[in-house]
Amino acid sequence: MLVKDYMTRHPLMAEPTMSIVEAQRYMGENNIRHLPVVGAGKRLLGLATRQTLLVEPGKLGSLDVWEIARTLSGLALEDVMTPAEDVITTGPDITIEEAARIMVENKIGCLPVLEEGVVVGIITEIDLLALMMEIMATRVPGVRVTVRMPNVAGELAKLVSAISAHGWGILACGGAPAPKEPDKWDTVVKIRNIPQAEIVAALGQVKGQEIVDVREV
Amino acid sequence: MTTDHRIQTPILKVENLAISYETRKGDVQAVRDVSFEINRGEAHGIVGESGCGKSTIAFGIVNFLGRNGKIVSGSILFQGQELRGREESELRRLRGDQIAMVYQDPMSALNPSLRIGEQMNEVLIIHRGMEKADADQKCVEMLKRVYMPDPEAVMVRYPHQLSGGQQQRVVIAMALLNNPALLIMDEPTTALDVTVEAAVLDLIGDLRRDFDTAIMYISHNLGVVARVSEKVGVMYAGEMVERASTEDIYLHPLHPYTQGLMRCVPKLGLSKESSYLYPIRGRVPSPANLPPGCVYEPRCDYARDVCRRKHPELHALSPGHFVRCHLVSEIAGAEWQPPEGVLPDLTARRTEAEPILRVSDLRTYYEQPSTSALSLFGLGEKRYVKAVDDVGFELPKGCTLGVVGESGCGKSTLAKTIVGLESPTGGKIEFMGFDISVPVKKRDLELIEELQMVFQNPDSTMNPSFSVGHQIGRPLKRFKTVPRDEVRGEVIRLLDAVKLSVDYYDRLPRQLSGGEKQRVGIARAFAARPELVLCDEPVSALDVSVQAAVLNLLLEIQREQGTTMLFIAHDLSVVRFFSDYVAVMYLGQICEYGPAEAIYAPPYHPYTEALLSAVPIPDPTVEQKHIRLSGAVPSALDPPSGCRFHTRCPRKIGEICETEAPPWREAGDGHRIFCHIPLEELRQMEAVVTVEG
């Protein structure tokens, strides 16, 4: 699960001379929110987002309609983009969670993926959310059980062996510290083709663990 | 993982594209109303015969149409941006960075005077401003990626020091260096051997998956397209007549042209019947002179009045399946019957007839000029290219022998030695009881008369300044087949036999199409009513629909005159349906010989097995074993010891293969296999080609 497996290769990109009016149209028509600006050899020069394309009123001399129109028509991407040195980027060989950390800590929506200064792809928050969906096997119906367990080693193994004792398969599995209970851990497992009642009966037997949520999804 | 959150914009979207060439007679519309789109990581095949406008579309996309070509209407959207009307400088950057092309002939894409490394790293140094050392390293990595053996060594070689398959790998590696979003491949494997082609096609599939590159794959070969693409567009006379997923195109072709194409491609299916070829009558109309209604109407078996009057539009029949035909709903349900008399009588005729040709221990060596100083005085050791080495077979009268093998296996040399264009180094050729192991100059005129040849390339074997009638008449006069005053009548009879009208008598070769020229070539070879005709790949240079017609014609005349035929082909699918015997050659030797049917089923020689598995089959239901030979055919100057195939053999059994020449294993009914593996084991091989389900 590395960035290179989930990024979009060959993203839509623009030249620095593209007017911002054109860029807005281009992003709108193709339904994208981030537009890497590249020069020769797909070298990253900057990044345009829908926000950078909004012109700050302070930059305008006046709010006169003609003034606005003139200013807008004269602006190109190179005037408004975030320049390359300020763009936070990543490489194709880092982990997905590391990419997520960079995006969360900087509160940004995308990371252009570079290899020696050349754009090879882009990864956005949507890519990460889509991956989360896949990790939880969202598209496949099954029973989703959340089990709260003590945050110590060996607890997950107990749960897994209870499931495998019945010969069931685990479709998806994930875990995180339980909210507001520092010594507990919540594990979500998804099981396919087994009635909910049977699963509840089986997992309810595991000592020291508690089913906090169960539902057919 | 589904990708529906990803960018939906296709990498390439072509809409209603029309391209014209300006000529002295006015504009010629080479491409009309073509639409298709290619998504990221998708391969889209474009198939059609020559002159259908396939390459013109590719050139239009990269604005490479030349001075007299222009895009008349329509749009080409690349990554959502219009390419039409862009400035040259912008387009140049785009082409270098995001669109790459691979052409048919790798040699003409490489600079012969620069080392591979120099031309490859130039891409990175110019486009990316990389340092030379870094660029070199990147190039080596990319060469590894395209499975180039020994990439560091290849970097310092010149293009001519590489084989055709390796050259094409270099070109593909070069195209991928800039990680293009779109790769346009124009017949990239047409110039390669089947075994090499199969490996290159595998490579293309891998690269598409790893780099998410969209591929536009142009080819005339339906089998090749079936192997690499997900969607296929069929072009005919500048129009796209059918577009659908690969499976739909091959299993349920709906346009009569697509159906016709399917029937005239050799298939290598399970039975002999499935490999019959049904030609399409007529020929592709010239773009300057199109029929008023449907462009395919003059050749269509279903044509009605409406087809002559109205031009059909491309309409969707089911989601993703587009057809340009008025009668498609009728055709869809109809069961096609081959028209009467299309096929010559193809019943196998392995008779107990006397062998007309007996070749034993035949060797043809070419002396290799030595670079040693001693050789100046005639003292150096002489080295020989052993083009044909120890070949022996017998060919009964009236039968057809198919000879197959990769290029460089000595097939053509064998034919040339028999016909007398090369003199044998050793061995014996006996023809009709006469020893003909002498060059053609020393043979009697009567013998020459009985032994004729049809060449691969009809263009280069006809004198461009003599009329057709003169060329066919020449052997008649020379061999005095008919009295002088009857020559003209006889030529007309021959023209008629090859289905050309009297009008062709006074035409010059340049006024004929490729298929017509080859017909003249056949008429000329059969003019003196020879006993034996040697055909050296007579149809490889022709379009598929013409190929079928020429093959059927050749067979018809052969059957009529009772001629014996030796037929050379580079792949096993072509010779299947009409050969009585097949010989598979490898590096100057025959490695398997037997009745045609026996060759296509186990036991196989390991080389035959690999050849069969490499043939692209235009039928997704056919399961084919995956065997790929590594490397190229070794040099015949210094053939491997023991079994010559041991260096590439996937079934090598041990040291014995390297040290001892294998024995002939007799599999019965004249079927012989030249291999160390015991016959019982060879018999247990699985069939290469099976039908699913």
mmCIF file of C-alpha atoms in Angstrom, chain B residues 185-428:
data_model
loop_
_atom_site.group_PDB
_atom_site.id
_atom_site.type_symbol
_atom_site.label_atom_id
_atom_site.label_comp_id
_atom_site.label_asym_id
_atom_site.label_seq_id
_atom_site.Cartn_x
_atom_site.Cartn_y
_atom_site.Cartn_z
ATOM 1 C CA MET B 185 1.868 2.233 -31.661
ATOM 2 C CA ASP B 186 1.658 1.893 -35.406
ATOM 3 C CA GLU B 187 2.173 -1.749 -36.389
ATOM 4 C CA PRO B 188 4.973 -2.182 -33.843
ATOM 5 C CA THR B 189 5.371 -5.917 -34.337
ATOM 6 C CA THR B 190 4.649 -6.323 -38.019
ATOM 7 C CA ALA B 191 8.312 -6.497 -38.951
ATOM 8 C CA LEU B 192 9.124 -9.053 -36.266
ATOM 9 C CA ASP B 193 9.118 -12.837 -36.104
ATOM 10 C CA VAL B 194 6.105 -14.490 -34.445
ATOM 11 C CA THR B 195 8.102 -15.622 -31.439
ATOM 12 C CA VAL B 196 9.545 -12.136 -30.927
ATOM 13 C CA GLU B 197 6.164 -10.571 -31.620
ATOM 14 C CA ALA B 198 4.579 -12.659 -28.875
ATOM 15 C CA ALA B 199 7.202 -11.488 -26.379
ATOM 16 C CA VAL B 200 6.789 -7.826 -27.378
ATOM 17 C CA LEU B 201 3.009 -8.071 -27.032
ATOM 18 C CA ASP B 202 3.394 -9.518 -23.526
ATOM 19 C CA LEU B 203 5.695 -6.633 -22.729
ATOM 20 C CA ILE B 204 3.179 -4.052 -23.935
ATOM 21 C CA GLY B 205 0.549 -5.559 -21.654
ATOM 22 C CA ASP B 206 2.867 -5.411 -18.632
ATOM 23 C CA LEU B 207 3.868 -1.824 -19.290
ATOM 24 C CA ARG B 208 0.303 -0.689 -19.703
ATOM 25 C CA ARG B 209 -0.543 -2.128 -16.316
ATOM 26 C CA ASP B 210 2.499 -0.677 -14.559
ATOM 27 C CA PHE B 211 2.557 2.779 -16.091
ATOM 28 C CA ASP B 212 -1.174 3.280 -16.631
ATOM 29 C CA THR B 213 -0.373 4.410 -20.135
ATOM 30 C CA ALA B 214 -3.212 4.668 -22.618
ATOM 31 C CA ILE B 215 -2.313 2.845 -25.812
ATOM 32 C CA MET B 216 -3.636 3.352 -29.290
ATOM 33 C CA TYR B 217 -2.629 0.197 -31.103
ATOM 34 C CA ILE B 218 -2.756 0.210 -34.871
ATOM 35 C CA SER B 219 -2.440 -3.069 -36.708
ATOM 36 C CA HIS B 220 -3.701 -4.943 -39.723
ATOM 37 C CA ASN B 221 -3.462 -8.175 -37.771
ATOM 38 C CA LEU B 222 -6.660 -9.087 -35.959
ATOM 39 C CA GLY B 223 -4.919 -11.675 -33.839
ATOM 40 C CA VAL B 224 -2.387 -9.198 -32.530
ATOM 41 C CA VAL B 225 -5.053 -6.647 -31.703
ATOM 42 C CA ALA B 226 -7.104 -9.280 -29.896
ATOM 43 C CA ARG B 227 -4.134 -10.080 -27.734
ATOM 44 C CA VAL B 228 -3.384 -6.528 -26.551
ATOM 45 C CA SER B 229 -6.526 -4.407 -26.632
ATOM 46 C CA GLU B 230 -9.695 -4.065 -24.630
ATOM 47 C CA LYS B 231 -11.580 -2.192 -27.305
ATOM 48 C CA VAL B 232 -11.277 -2.355 -31.046
ATOM 49 C CA GLY B 233 -12.289 -0.031 -33.848
ATOM 50 C CA VAL B 234 -12.473 -1.486 -37.349
ATOM 51 C CA MET B 235 -11.552 0.939 -40.117
ATOM 52 C CA TYR B 236 -12.644 0.587 -43.700
ATOM 53 C CA ALA B 237 -11.920 3.102 -46.465
ATOM 54 C CA GLY B 238 -11.417 5.981 -44.043
ATOM 55 C CA GLU B 239 -14.423 5.274 -41.841
ATOM 56 C CA MET B 240 -14.821 3.448 -38.608
ATOM 57 C CA VAL B 241 -17.369 0.778 -39.467
ATOM 58 C CA GLU B 242 -17.536 -0.994 -36.132
ATOM 59 C CA ARG B 243 -16.341 -0.246 -32.614
ATOM 60 C CA ALA B 244 -16.821 -2.479 -29.584
ATOM 61 C CA SER B 245 -15.063 -4.378 -26.862
ATOM 62 C CA THR B 246 -12.551 -6.898 -28.116
ATOM 63 C CA GLU B 247 -14.734 -9.783 -27.095
ATOM 64 C CA ASP B 248 -17.788 -8.452 -28.931
ATOM 65 C CA ILE B 249 -15.800 -7.771 -32.065
ATOM 66 C CA TYR B 250 -14.362 -11.268 -32.180
ATOM 67 C CA LEU B 251 -17.303 -13.287 -30.963
ATOM 68 C CA HIS B 252 -20.179 -11.274 -32.417
ATOM 69 C CA PRO B 253 -18.880 -9.193 -35.298
ATOM 70 C CA LEU B 254 -21.842 -7.396 -36.843
ATOM 71 C CA HIS B 255 -20.572 -5.334 -39.719
ATOM 72 C CA PRO B 256 -20.253 -7.441 -42.872
ATOM 73 C CA TYR B 257 -16.691 -6.180 -43.317
ATOM 74 C CA THR B 258 -15.645 -7.233 -39.828
ATOM 75 C CA GLN B 259 -17.253 -10.609 -40.424
ATOM 76 C CA GLY B 260 -15.446 -10.898 -43.738
ATOM 77 C CA LEU B 261 -12.130 -10.040 -42.121
ATOM 78 C CA MET B 262 -12.644 -12.720 -39.497
ATOM 79 C CA ARG B 263 -13.197 -15.319 -42.185
ATOM 80 C CA CYS B 264 -10.085 -14.526 -44.152
ATOM 81 C CA VAL B 265 -7.615 -14.603 -41.284
ATOM 82 C CA PRO B 266 -5.825 -17.894 -40.671
ATOM 83 C CA LYS B 267 -6.982 -18.972 -37.246
ATOM 84 C CA LEU B 268 -5.064 -21.961 -36.008
ATOM 85 C CA GLY B 269 -8.162 -23.189 -34.263
ATOM 86 C CA LEU B 270 -8.808 -26.747 -33.352
ATOM 87 C CA SER B 271 -9.848 -28.291 -36.619
ATOM 88 C CA LYS B 272 -8.566 -27.981 -40.096
ATOM 89 C CA GLU B 273 -11.919 -26.587 -41.267
ATOM 90 C CA SER B 274 -11.606 -23.601 -38.957
ATOM 91 C CA SER B 275 -8.441 -22.613 -40.737
ATOM 92 C CA TYR B 276 -10.035 -22.292 -44.173
ATOM 93 C CA LEU B 277 -9.841 -18.828 -45.608
ATOM 94 C CA TYR B 278 -12.780 -17.148 -47.288
ATOM 95 C CA PRO B 279 -11.661 -14.111 -49.263
ATOM 96 C CA ILE B 280 -13.648 -10.885 -49.558
ATOM 97 C CA ARG B 281 -14.287 -10.142 -53.203
ATOM 98 C CA GLY B 282 -13.140 -6.890 -54.751
ATOM 99 C CA ARG B 283 -10.809 -4.402 -53.158
ATOM 100 C CA VAL B 284 -10.783 -1.325 -50.944
ATOM 101 C CA PRO B 285 -12.054 1.665 -52.947
ATOM 102 C CA SER B 286 -9.646 4.540 -53.419
ATOM 103 C CA PRO B 287 -10.471 7.503 -51.183
ATOM 104 C CA ALA B 288 -10.765 9.699 -54.271
ATOM 105 C CA ASN B 289 -13.483 7.524 -55.722
ATOM 106 C CA LEU B 290 -15.841 6.352 -53.021
ATOM 107 C CA PRO B 291 -19.212 4.729 -53.668
ATOM 108 C CA PRO B 292 -22.125 7.104 -52.997
ATOM 109 C CA GLY B 293 -23.855 5.002 -50.345
ATOM 110 C CA CYS B 294 -22.215 2.652 -47.908
ATOM 111 C CA VAL B 295 -18.479 2.442 -48.614
ATOM 112 C CA TYR B 296 -18.517 -1.326 -48.231
ATOM 113 C CA GLU B 297 -21.549 -1.879 -50.445
ATOM 114 C CA PRO B 298 -19.632 -2.997 -53.593
ATOM 115 C CA ARG B 299 -18.034 -5.875 -51.674
ATOM 116 C CA CYS B 300 -20.895 -6.712 -49.358
ATOM 117 C CA ASP B 301 -22.823 -9.986 -49.644
ATOM 118 C CA TYR B 302 -25.900 -8.423 -48.058
ATOM 119 C CA ALA B 303 -26.054 -5.210 -50.117
ATOM 120 C CA ARG B 304 -29.550 -3.857 -50.896
ATOM 121 C CA ASP B 305 -30.888 -0.844 -52.660
ATOM 122 C CA VAL B 306 -30.748 1.312 -49.573
ATOM 123 C CA CYS B 307 -27.021 0.594 -49.221
ATOM 124 C CA ARG B 308 -26.380 2.063 -52.650
ATOM 125 C CA ARG B 309 -28.379 5.200 -51.993
ATOM 126 C CA LYS B 310 -27.827 6.178 -48.417
ATOM 127 C CA HIS B 311 -24.679 6.530 -46.392
ATOM 128 C CA PRO B 312 -25.143 4.701 -43.076
ATOM 129 C CA GLU B 313 -24.399 6.407 -39.758
ATOM 130 C CA LEU B 314 -22.548 4.830 -36.884
ATOM 131 C CA HIS B 315 -25.190 3.808 -34.394
ATOM 132 C CA ALA B 316 -25.080 2.104 -31.053
ATOM 133 C CA LEU B 317 -26.478 -1.404 -31.117
ATOM 134 C CA SER B 318 -25.864 -2.161 -27.487
ATOM 135 C CA PRO B 319 -23.934 -0.106 -24.940
ATOM 136 C CA GLY B 320 -20.410 0.247 -26.260
ATOM 137 C CA HIS B 321 -21.056 -1.573 -29.538
ATOM 138 C CA PHE B 322 -21.285 0.729 -32.549
ATOM 139 C CA VAL B 323 -21.920 -0.394 -36.104
ATOM 140 C CA ARG B 324 -22.157 1.515 -39.360
ATOM 141 C CA CYS B 325 -24.599 -0.587 -41.374
ATOM 142 C CA HIS B 326 -28.212 -0.273 -42.534
ATOM 143 C CA LEU B 327 -28.991 -3.955 -42.252
ATOM 144 C CA VAL B 328 -27.295 -4.764 -39.018
ATOM 145 C CA SER B 329 -30.367 -6.128 -37.265
ATOM 146 C CA GLU B 330 -30.925 -8.541 -40.129
ATOM 147 C CA ILE B 331 -27.317 -9.600 -40.336
ATOM 148 C CA ALA B 332 -27.034 -10.168 -36.615
ATOM 149 C CA GLY B 333 -29.385 -13.124 -36.742
ATOM 150 C CA ALA B 334 -28.377 -14.548 -40.091
ATOM 151 C CA GLU B 335 -26.165 -17.585 -40.353
ATOM 152 C CA TRP B 336 -23.462 -17.027 -42.938
ATOM 153 C CA GLN B 337 -22.971 -19.665 -45.621
ATOM 154 C CA PRO B 338 -19.816 -19.716 -47.674
ATOM 155 C CA PRO B 339 -20.738 -19.068 -51.288
ATOM 156 C CA GLU B 340 -20.290 -21.990 -53.666
ATOM 157 C CA GLY B 341 -16.991 -22.373 -55.408
ATOM 158 C CA VAL B 342 -15.023 -20.040 -53.176
ATOM 159 C CA LEU B 343 -12.840 -22.785 -51.871
ATOM 160 C CA PRO B 344 -10.694 -24.957 -54.064
ATOM 161 C CA ASP B 345 -10.767 -28.676 -53.475
ATOM 162 C CA LEU B 346 -8.711 -29.083 -50.340
ATOM 163 C CA THR B 347 -8.901 -32.762 -49.654
ATOM 164 C CA ALA B 348 -5.523 -33.958 -48.606
ATOM 165 C CA ARG B 349 -3.852 -35.906 -51.342
ATOM 166 C CA ARG B 350 -1.103 -37.806 -49.705
ATOM 167 C CA THR B 351 -0.757 -40.483 -52.270
ATOM 168 C CA GLU B 352 1.729 -43.218 -52.675
ATOM 169 C CA ALA B 353 2.984 -41.311 -55.686
ATOM 170 C CA GLU B 354 6.640 -41.360 -56.547
ATOM 171 C CA PRO B 355 8.640 -38.627 -54.881
ATOM 172 C CA ILE B 356 9.280 -35.932 -57.450
ATOM 173 C CA LEU B 357 11.820 -34.152 -55.296
ATOM 174 C CA ARG B 358 14.334 -35.951 -53.158
ATOM 175 C CA VAL B 359 16.671 -33.861 -51.041
ATOM 176 C CA SER B 360 19.340 -35.606 -49.014
ATOM 177 C CA ASP B 361 22.016 -34.230 -46.672
ATOM 178 C CA LEU B 362 21.734 -30.889 -48.401
ATOM 179 C CA ARG B 363 24.178 -28.255 -47.181
ATOM 180 C CA THR B 364 24.468 -24.669 -48.355
ATOM 181 C CA TYR B 365 27.245 -22.700 -46.696
ATOM 182 C CA TYR B 366 28.207 -19.113 -47.291
ATOM 183 C CA GLU B 367 31.852 -18.343 -46.845
ATOM 184 C CA GLN B 368 32.478 -15.653 -44.272
ATOM 185 C CA PRO B 369 35.246 -13.198 -45.167
ATOM 186 C CA SER B 370 37.856 -13.471 -42.453
ATOM 187 C CA THR B 371 39.440 -10.436 -40.867
ATOM 188 C CA SER B 372 42.639 -12.241 -39.996
ATOM 189 C CA ALA B 373 45.856 -11.202 -41.779
ATOM 190 C CA LEU B 374 46.595 -14.811 -42.601
ATOM 191 C CA SER B 375 43.573 -14.982 -44.799
ATOM 192 C CA LEU B 376 45.194 -12.449 -47.115
ATOM 193 C CA PHE B 377 47.528 -15.233 -48.112
ATOM 194 C CA GLY B 378 44.822 -17.819 -48.117
ATOM 195 C CA LEU B 379 46.149 -19.386 -44.930
ATOM 196 C CA GLY B 380 43.462 -18.337 -42.462
ATOM 197 C CA GLU B 381 40.851 -20.746 -41.332
ATOM 198 C CA LYS B 382 37.764 -20.397 -43.465
ATOM 199 C CA ARG B 383 34.497 -19.818 -41.625
ATOM 200 C CA TYR B 384 31.091 -20.589 -43.004
ATOM 201 C CA VAL B 385 27.573 -19.457 -42.362
ATOM 202 C CA LYS B 386 25.736 -22.743 -42.367
ATOM 203 C CA ALA B 387 22.455 -21.501 -43.791
ATOM 204 C CA VAL B 388 21.215 -24.965 -44.684
ATOM 205 C CA ASP B 389 22.864 -27.835 -42.930
ATOM 206 C CA ASP B 390 22.053 -31.447 -43.491
ATOM 207 C CA VAL B 391 18.496 -31.167 -44.715
ATOM 208 C CA GLY B 392 16.732 -34.131 -46.204
ATOM 209 C CA PHE B 393 13.158 -34.856 -47.267
ATOM 210 C CA GLU B 394 11.097 -36.351 -50.043
ATOM 211 C CA LEU B 395 8.168 -34.701 -51.696
ATOM 212 C CA PRO B 396 5.651 -36.886 -53.569
ATOM 213 C CA LYS B 397 4.260 -35.625 -56.844
ATOM 214 C CA GLY B 398 1.253 -33.336 -56.569
ATOM 215 C CA CYS B 399 1.682 -32.680 -52.859
ATOM 216 C CA THR B 400 2.332 -29.495 -50.969
ATOM 217 C CA LEU B 401 5.071 -29.119 -48.412
ATOM 218 C CA GLY B 402 4.879 -26.169 -46.015
ATOM 219 C CA VAL B 403 8.193 -24.971 -44.598
ATOM 220 C CA VAL B 404 8.004 -22.787 -41.497
ATOM 221 C CA GLY B 405 10.454 -21.220 -39.078
ATOM 222 C CA GLU B 406 11.675 -17.878 -37.784
ATOM 223 C CA SER B 407 13.675 -15.605 -40.030
ATOM 224 C CA GLY B 408 17.256 -16.723 -40.354
ATOM 225 C CA CYS B 409 16.345 -20.384 -40.242
ATOM 226 C CA GLY B 410 17.395 -21.077 -43.780
ATOM 227 C CA LYS B 411 13.953 -21.445 -45.359
ATOM 228 C CA SER B 412 14.678 -19.133 -48.272
ATOM 229 C CA THR B 413 18.173 -20.496 -48.765
ATOM 230 C CA LEU B 414 16.678 -23.950 -49.042
ATOM 231 C CA ALA B 415 14.297 -22.781 -51.759
ATOM 232 C CA LYS B 416 17.021 -20.889 -53.576
ATOM 233 C CA THR B 417 19.317 -23.896 -53.531
ATOM 234 C CA ILE B 418 16.638 -26.133 -54.976
ATOM 235 C CA VAL B 419 15.760 -23.669 -57.687
ATOM 236 C CA GLY B 420 19.446 -23.189 -58.442
ATOM 237 C CA LEU B 421 20.056 -19.595 -57.392
ATOM 238 C CA GLU B 422 22.591 -20.823 -54.832
ATOM 239 C CA SER B 423 24.897 -23.744 -55.367
ATOM 240 C CA PRO B 424 24.880 -26.401 -52.679
ATOM 241 C CA THR B 425 28.035 -27.057 -50.653
ATOM 242 C CA GLY B 426 27.188 -30.704 -50.304
ATOM 243 C CA GLY B 427 24.409 -33.244 -50.470
ATOM 244 C CA LYS B 428 22.123 -34.176 -53.256
#
